[in-house]
PDB file of C-alpha atoms in Angstrom:
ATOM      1  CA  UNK A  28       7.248 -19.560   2.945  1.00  0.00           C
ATOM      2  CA  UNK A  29       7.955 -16.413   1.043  1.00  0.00           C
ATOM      3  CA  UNK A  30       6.192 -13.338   2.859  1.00  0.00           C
ATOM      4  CA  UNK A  31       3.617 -11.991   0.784  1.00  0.00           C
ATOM      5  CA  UNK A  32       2.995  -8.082   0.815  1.00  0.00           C
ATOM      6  CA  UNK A  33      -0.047  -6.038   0.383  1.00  0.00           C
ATOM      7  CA  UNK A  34       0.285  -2.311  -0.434  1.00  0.00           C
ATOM      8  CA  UNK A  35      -3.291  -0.668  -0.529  1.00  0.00           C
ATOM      9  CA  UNK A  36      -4.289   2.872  -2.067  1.00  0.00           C
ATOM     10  CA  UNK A  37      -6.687   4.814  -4.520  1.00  0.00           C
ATOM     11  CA  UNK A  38      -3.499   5.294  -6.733  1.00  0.00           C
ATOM     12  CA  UNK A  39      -5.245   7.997  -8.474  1.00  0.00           C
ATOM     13  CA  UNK A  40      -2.589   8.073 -10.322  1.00  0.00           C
ATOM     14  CA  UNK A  41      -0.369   5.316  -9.347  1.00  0.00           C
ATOM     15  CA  UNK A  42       3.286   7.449  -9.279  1.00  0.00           C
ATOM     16  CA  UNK A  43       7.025   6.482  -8.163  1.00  0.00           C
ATOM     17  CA  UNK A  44       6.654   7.362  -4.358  1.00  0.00           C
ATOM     18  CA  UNK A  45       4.225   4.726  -4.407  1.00  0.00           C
ATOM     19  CA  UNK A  46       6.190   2.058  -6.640  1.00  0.00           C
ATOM     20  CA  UNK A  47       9.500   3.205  -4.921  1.00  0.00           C
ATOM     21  CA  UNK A  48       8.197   1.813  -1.361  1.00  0.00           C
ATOM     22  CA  UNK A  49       6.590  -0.823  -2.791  1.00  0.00           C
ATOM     23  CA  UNK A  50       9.788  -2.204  -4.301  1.00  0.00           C
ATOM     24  CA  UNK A  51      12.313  -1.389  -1.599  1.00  0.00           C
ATOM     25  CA  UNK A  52       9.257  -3.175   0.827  1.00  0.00           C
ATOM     26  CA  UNK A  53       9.980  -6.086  -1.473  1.00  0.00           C
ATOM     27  CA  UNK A  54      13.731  -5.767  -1.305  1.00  0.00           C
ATOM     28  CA  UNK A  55      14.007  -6.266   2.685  1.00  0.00           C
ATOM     29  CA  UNK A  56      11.334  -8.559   3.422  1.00  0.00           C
ATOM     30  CA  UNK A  57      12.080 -10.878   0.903  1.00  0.00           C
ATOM     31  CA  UNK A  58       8.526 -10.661  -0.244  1.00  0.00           C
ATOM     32  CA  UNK A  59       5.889 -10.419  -3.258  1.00  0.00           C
ATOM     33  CA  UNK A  60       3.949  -7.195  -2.979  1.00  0.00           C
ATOM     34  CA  UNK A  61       0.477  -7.082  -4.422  1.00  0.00           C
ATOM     35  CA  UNK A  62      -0.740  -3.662  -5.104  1.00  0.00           C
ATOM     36  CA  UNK A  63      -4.798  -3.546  -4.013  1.00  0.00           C
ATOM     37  CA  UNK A  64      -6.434  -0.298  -5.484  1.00  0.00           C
ATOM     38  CA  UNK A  65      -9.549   0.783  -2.942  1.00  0.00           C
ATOM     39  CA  UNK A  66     -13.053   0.670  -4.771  1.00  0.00           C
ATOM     40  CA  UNK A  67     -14.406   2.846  -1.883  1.00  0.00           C
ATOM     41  CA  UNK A  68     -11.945   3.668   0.802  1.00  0.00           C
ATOM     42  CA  UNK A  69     -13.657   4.460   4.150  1.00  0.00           C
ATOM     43  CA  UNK A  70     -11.037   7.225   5.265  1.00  0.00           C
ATOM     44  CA  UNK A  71     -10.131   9.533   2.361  1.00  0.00           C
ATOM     45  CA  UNK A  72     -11.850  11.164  -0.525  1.00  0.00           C
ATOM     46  CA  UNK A  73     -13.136   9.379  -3.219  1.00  0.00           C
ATOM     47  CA  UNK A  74     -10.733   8.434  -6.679  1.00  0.00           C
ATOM     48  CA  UNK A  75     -11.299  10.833  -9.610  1.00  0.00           C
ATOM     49  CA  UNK A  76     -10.909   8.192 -12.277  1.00  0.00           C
ATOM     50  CA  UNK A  77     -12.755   5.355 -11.974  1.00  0.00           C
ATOM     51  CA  UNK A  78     -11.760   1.697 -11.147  1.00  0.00           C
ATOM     52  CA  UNK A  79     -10.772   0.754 -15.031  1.00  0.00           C
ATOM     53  CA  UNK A  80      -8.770   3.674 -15.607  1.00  0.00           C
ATOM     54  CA  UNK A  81      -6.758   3.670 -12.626  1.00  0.00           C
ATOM     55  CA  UNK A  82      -6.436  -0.317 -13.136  1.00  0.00           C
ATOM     56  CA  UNK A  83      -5.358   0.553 -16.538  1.00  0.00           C
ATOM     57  CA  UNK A  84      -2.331   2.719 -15.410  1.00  0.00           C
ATOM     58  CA  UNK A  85      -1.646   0.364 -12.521  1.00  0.00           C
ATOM     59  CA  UNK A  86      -0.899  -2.083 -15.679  1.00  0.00           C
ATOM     60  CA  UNK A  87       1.600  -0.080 -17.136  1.00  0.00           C
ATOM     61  CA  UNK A  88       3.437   0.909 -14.151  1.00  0.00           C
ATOM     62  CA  UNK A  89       4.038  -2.671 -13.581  1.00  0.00           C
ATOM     63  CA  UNK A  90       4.999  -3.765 -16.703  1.00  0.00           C
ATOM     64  CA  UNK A  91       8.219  -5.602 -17.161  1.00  0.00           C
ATOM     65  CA  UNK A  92       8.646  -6.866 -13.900  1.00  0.00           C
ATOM     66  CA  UNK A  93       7.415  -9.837 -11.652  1.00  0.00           C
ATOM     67  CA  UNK A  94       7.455  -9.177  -7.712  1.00  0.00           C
ATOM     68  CA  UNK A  95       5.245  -6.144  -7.865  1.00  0.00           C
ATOM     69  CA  UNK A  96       1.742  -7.279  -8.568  1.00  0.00           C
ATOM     70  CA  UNK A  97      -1.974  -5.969  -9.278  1.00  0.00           C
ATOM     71  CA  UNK A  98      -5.040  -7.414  -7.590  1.00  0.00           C
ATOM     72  CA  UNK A  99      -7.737  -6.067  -7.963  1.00  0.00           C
ATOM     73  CA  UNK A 100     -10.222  -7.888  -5.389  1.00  0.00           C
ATOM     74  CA  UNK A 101     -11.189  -4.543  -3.411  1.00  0.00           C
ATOM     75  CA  UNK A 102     -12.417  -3.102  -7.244  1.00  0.00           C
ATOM     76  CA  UNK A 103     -14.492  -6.251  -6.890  1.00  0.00           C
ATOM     77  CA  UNK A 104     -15.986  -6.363  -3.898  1.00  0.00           C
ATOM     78  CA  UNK A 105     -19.323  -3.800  -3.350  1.00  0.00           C
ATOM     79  CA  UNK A 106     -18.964  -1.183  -0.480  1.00  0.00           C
ATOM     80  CA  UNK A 107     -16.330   0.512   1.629  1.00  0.00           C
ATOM     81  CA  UNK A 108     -12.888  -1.166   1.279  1.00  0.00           C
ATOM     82  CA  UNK A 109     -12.173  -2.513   4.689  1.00  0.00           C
ATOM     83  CA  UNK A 110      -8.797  -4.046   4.756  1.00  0.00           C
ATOM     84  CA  UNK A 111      -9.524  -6.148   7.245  1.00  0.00           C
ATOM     85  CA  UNK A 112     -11.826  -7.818   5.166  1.00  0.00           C
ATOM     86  CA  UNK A 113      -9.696  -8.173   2.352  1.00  0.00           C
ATOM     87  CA  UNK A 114      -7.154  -9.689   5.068  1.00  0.00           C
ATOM     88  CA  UNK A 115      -9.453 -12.339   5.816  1.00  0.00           C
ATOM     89  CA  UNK A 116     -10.256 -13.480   2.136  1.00  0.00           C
ATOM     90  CA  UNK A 117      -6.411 -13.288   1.519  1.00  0.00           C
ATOM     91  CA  UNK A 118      -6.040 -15.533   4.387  1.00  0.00           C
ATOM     92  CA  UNK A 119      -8.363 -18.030   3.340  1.00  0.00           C
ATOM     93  CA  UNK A 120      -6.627 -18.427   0.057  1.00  0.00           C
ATOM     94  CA  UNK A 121      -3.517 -18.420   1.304  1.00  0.00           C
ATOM     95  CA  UNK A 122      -3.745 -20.573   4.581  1.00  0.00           C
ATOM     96  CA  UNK A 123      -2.691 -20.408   8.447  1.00  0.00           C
ATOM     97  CA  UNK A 124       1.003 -20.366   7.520  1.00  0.00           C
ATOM     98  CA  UNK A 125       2.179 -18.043   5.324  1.00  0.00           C
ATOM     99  CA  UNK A 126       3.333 -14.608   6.543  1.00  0.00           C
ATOM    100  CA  UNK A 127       1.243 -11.485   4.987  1.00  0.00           C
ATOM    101  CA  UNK A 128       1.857  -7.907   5.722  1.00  0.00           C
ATOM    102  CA  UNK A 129       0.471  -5.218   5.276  1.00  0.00           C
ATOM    103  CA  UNK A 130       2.128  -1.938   4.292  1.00  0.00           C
ATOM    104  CA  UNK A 131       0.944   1.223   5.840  1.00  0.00           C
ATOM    105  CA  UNK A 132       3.267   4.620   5.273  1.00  0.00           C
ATOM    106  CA  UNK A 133       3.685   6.155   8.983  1.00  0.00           C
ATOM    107  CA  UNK A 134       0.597   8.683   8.838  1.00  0.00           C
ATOM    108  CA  UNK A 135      -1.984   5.600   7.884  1.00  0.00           C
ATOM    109  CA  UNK A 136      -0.242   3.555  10.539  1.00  0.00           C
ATOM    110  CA  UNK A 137      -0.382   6.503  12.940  1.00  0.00           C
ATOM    111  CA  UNK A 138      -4.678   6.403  12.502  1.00  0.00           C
ATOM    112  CA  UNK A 139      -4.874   3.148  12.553  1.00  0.00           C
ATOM    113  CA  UNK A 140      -7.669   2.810  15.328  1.00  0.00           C
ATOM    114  CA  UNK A 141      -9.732   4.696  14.021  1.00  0.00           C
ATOM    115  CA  UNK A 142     -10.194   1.609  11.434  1.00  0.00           C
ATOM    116  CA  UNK A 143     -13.017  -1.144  11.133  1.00  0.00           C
ATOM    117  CA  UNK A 144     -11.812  -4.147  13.671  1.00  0.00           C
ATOM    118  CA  UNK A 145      -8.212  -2.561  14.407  1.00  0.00           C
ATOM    119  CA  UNK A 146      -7.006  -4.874  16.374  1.00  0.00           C
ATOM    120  CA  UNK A 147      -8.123  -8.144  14.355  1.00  0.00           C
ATOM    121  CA  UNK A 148      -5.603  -6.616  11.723  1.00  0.00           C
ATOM    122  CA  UNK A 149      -2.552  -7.941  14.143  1.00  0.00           C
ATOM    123  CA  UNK A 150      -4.416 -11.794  13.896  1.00  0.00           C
ATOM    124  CA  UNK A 151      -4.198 -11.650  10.185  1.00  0.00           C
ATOM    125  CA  UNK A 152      -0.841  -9.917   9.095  1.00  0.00           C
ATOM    126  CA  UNK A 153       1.918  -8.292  10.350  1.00  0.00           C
ATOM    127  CA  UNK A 154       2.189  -4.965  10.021  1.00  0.00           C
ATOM    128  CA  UNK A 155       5.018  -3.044   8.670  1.00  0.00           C
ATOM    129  CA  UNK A 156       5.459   0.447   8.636  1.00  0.00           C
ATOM    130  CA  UNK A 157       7.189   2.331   5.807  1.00  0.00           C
ATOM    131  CA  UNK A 158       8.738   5.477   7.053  1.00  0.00           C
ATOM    132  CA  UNK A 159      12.268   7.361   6.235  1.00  0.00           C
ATOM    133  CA  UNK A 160      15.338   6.705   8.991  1.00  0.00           C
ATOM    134  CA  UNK A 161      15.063   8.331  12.061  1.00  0.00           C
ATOM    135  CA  UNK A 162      11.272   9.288  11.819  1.00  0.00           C
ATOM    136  CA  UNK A 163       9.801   9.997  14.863  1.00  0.00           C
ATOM    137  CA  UNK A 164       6.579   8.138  16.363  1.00  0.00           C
ATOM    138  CA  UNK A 165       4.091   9.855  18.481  1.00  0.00           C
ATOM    139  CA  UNK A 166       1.393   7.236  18.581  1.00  0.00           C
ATOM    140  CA  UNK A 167      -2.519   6.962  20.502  1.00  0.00           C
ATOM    141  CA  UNK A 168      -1.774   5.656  23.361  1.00  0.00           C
ATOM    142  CA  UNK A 169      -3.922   2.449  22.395  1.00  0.00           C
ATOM    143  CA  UNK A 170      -1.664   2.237  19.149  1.00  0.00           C
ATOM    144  CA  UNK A 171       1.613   2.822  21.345  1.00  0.00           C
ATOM    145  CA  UNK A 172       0.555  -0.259  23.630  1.00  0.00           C
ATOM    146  CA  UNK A 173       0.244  -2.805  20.505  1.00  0.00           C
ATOM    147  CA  UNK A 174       3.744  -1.528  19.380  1.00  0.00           C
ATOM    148  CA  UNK A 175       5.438  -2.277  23.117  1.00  0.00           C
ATOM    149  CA  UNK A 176       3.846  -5.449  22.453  1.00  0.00           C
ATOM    150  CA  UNK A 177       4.767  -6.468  18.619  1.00  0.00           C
ATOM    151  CA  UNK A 178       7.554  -4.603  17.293  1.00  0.00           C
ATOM    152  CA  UNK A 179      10.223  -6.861  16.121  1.00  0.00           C
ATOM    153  CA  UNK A 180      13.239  -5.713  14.054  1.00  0.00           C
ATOM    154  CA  UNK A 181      13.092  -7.159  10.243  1.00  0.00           C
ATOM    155  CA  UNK A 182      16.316  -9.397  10.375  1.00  0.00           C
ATOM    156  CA  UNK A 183      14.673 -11.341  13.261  1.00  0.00           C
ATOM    157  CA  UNK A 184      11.984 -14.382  13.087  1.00  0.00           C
ATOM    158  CA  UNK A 185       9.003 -12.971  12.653  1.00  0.00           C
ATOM    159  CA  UNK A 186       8.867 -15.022   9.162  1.00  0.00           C
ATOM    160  CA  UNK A 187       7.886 -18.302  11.423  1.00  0.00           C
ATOM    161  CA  UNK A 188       4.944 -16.504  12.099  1.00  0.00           C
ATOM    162  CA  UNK A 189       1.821 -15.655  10.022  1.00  0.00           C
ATOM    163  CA  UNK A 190       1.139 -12.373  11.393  1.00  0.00           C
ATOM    164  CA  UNK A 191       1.347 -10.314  15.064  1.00  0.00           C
ATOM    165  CA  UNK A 192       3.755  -8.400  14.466  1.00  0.00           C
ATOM    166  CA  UNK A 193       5.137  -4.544  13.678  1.00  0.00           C
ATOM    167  CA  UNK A 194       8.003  -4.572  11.288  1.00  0.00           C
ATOM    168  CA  UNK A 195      10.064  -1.072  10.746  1.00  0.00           C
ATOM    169  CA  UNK A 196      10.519  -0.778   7.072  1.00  0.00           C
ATOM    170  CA  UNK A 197      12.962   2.010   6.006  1.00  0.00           C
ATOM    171  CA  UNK A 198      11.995   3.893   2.769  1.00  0.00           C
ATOM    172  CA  UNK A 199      13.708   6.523   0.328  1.00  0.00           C
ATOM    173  CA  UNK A 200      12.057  10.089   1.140  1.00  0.00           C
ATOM    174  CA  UNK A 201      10.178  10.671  -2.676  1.00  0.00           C
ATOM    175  CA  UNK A 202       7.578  13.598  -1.493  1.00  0.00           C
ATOM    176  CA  UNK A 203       5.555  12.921  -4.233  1.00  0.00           C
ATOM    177  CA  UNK A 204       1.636  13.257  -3.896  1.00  0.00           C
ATOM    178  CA  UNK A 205      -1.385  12.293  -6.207  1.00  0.00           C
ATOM    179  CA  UNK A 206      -2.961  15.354  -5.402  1.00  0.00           C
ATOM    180  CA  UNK A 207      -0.244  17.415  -6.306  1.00  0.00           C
ATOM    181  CA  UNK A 208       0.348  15.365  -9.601  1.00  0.00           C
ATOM    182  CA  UNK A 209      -3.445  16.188 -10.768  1.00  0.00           C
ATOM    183  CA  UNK A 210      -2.949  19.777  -9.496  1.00  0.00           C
ATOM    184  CA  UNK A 211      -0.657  20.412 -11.901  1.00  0.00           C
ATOM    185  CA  UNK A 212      -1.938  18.182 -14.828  1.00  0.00           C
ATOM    186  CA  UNK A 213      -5.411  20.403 -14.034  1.00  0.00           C
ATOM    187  CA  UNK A 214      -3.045  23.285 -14.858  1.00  0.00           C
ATOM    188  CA  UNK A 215      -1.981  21.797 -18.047  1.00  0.00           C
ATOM    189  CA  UNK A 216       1.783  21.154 -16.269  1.00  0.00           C
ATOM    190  CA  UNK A 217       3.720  18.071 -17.080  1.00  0.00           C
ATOM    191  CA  UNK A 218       4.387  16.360 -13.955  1.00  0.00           C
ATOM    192  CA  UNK A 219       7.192  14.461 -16.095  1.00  0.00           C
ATOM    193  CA  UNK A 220       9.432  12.213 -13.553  1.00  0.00           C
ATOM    194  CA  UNK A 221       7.401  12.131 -10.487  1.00  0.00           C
ATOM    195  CA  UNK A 222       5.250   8.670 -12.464  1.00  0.00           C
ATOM    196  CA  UNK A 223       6.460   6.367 -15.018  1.00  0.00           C
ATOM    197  CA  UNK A 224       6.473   7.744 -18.755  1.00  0.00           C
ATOM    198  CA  UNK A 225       3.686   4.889 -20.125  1.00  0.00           C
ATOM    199  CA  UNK A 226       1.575   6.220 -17.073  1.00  0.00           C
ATOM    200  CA  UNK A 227       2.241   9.770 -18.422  1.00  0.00           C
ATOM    201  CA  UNK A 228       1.544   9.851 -21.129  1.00  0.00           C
ATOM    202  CA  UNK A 229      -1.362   7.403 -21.111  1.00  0.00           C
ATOM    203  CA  UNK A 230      -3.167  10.245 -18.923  1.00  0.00           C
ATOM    204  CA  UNK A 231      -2.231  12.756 -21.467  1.00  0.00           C
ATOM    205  CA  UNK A 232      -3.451  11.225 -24.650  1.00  0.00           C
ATOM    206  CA  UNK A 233      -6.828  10.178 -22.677  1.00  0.00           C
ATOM    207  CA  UNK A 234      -6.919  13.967 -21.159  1.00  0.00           C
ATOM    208  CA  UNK A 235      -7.843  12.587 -17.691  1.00  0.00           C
ATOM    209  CA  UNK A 236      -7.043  14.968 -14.699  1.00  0.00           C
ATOM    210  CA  UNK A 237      -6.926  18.030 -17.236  1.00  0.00           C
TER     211      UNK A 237
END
């Protein structure tokens, strides 16, 4: 079965870094990537636009192309966005069978137990991490452990299994930063490149950020 990949975020705004990983994510695991925008994440500060205007730009980013995808189940659901929650729903729908990963950049991986029911991520998905080549790791030891146990190199099998495992995804380097993008709209800058041009300029004609 064809992996399916969930990327989760505020995406306040959604911007390239973000699309970027997401795509070259799809690209070596041979999978469908939904993007999940948090209603209330648990571990960061709250969105500045609310859950229909950052769905809104989310729809224009991924215009015009198929394997990136929006769902929007967390914007649904009342209360803190626990992924492992939206793990299990996903894996009712989508049965014992099919691999799912989720997509953490190397600093959200890195805090992963500090998360609601850690560990019962690793029964539900794989995990793959999205840093640059050569990155270096310096893990809690309790996060270091479930590595030595589960790391398995992305041209191997774990596709015959549902979940379990830590996949190594290499990404390009785009240091590009929400916060920094609303700085400078705040500051009446254009932050013109760093997010696609209907996203731009969608946020510019509604004045949000500014």
């Amino acid at each position: 079965m064809r992996p399916l990949a969930l990327l989760g975020g505020t995406f306040d705004p959604i911007h390239n870094g973000h699309l970027r990983a997401a795509w070259e994510a799809a690209e070596q695991l041979a999978a469908d990537v939904y993007l999940l925008p948090a209603n209330v994440p648990p571990h960061r500060p709250q969105p500045v636009l609310d859950a229909d205007q950052r769905v809104a730009l989310l729809r224009l980013a991924l215009a015009g192309q198929e394997r990136l995808r929006l769902d929007t189940r967390e914007l649904e659901r009342a209360g803190p966005s626990y992924t492992v929650d939206t793990l299990l729903a996903l894996r009712a729908e989508h049965g014992p069978r099919r691999p799912i990963v989720l997509l953490l950049g190397i600093d959200a991986f890195a805090g992963l137990p500090g998360w609601n029911r850690w560990l019962q991520l690793f029964d539900l998905a794989h995990i793959a991490v999205l840093a640059r080549p050569g990155h270096a790791r310096d893990y809690a030891p309790a996060l270091q452990e479930q590595c030595v146990l589960r790391d398995c190199p992305i041209d191997a099998h774990w596709r015959d299994r549902p979940a379990g495992n830590v996949l190594a995804v290499d990404v390009s380097e785009l240091e590009i930063s929400a916060t920094a993008i609303r700085r400078q709209l705040a500051r009446g800058q254009e932050p013109r490149f760093l997010l696609p041009e209907a996203v731009l300029a969608e946020i510019q004609a509604r004045r949000w950020y500014a």
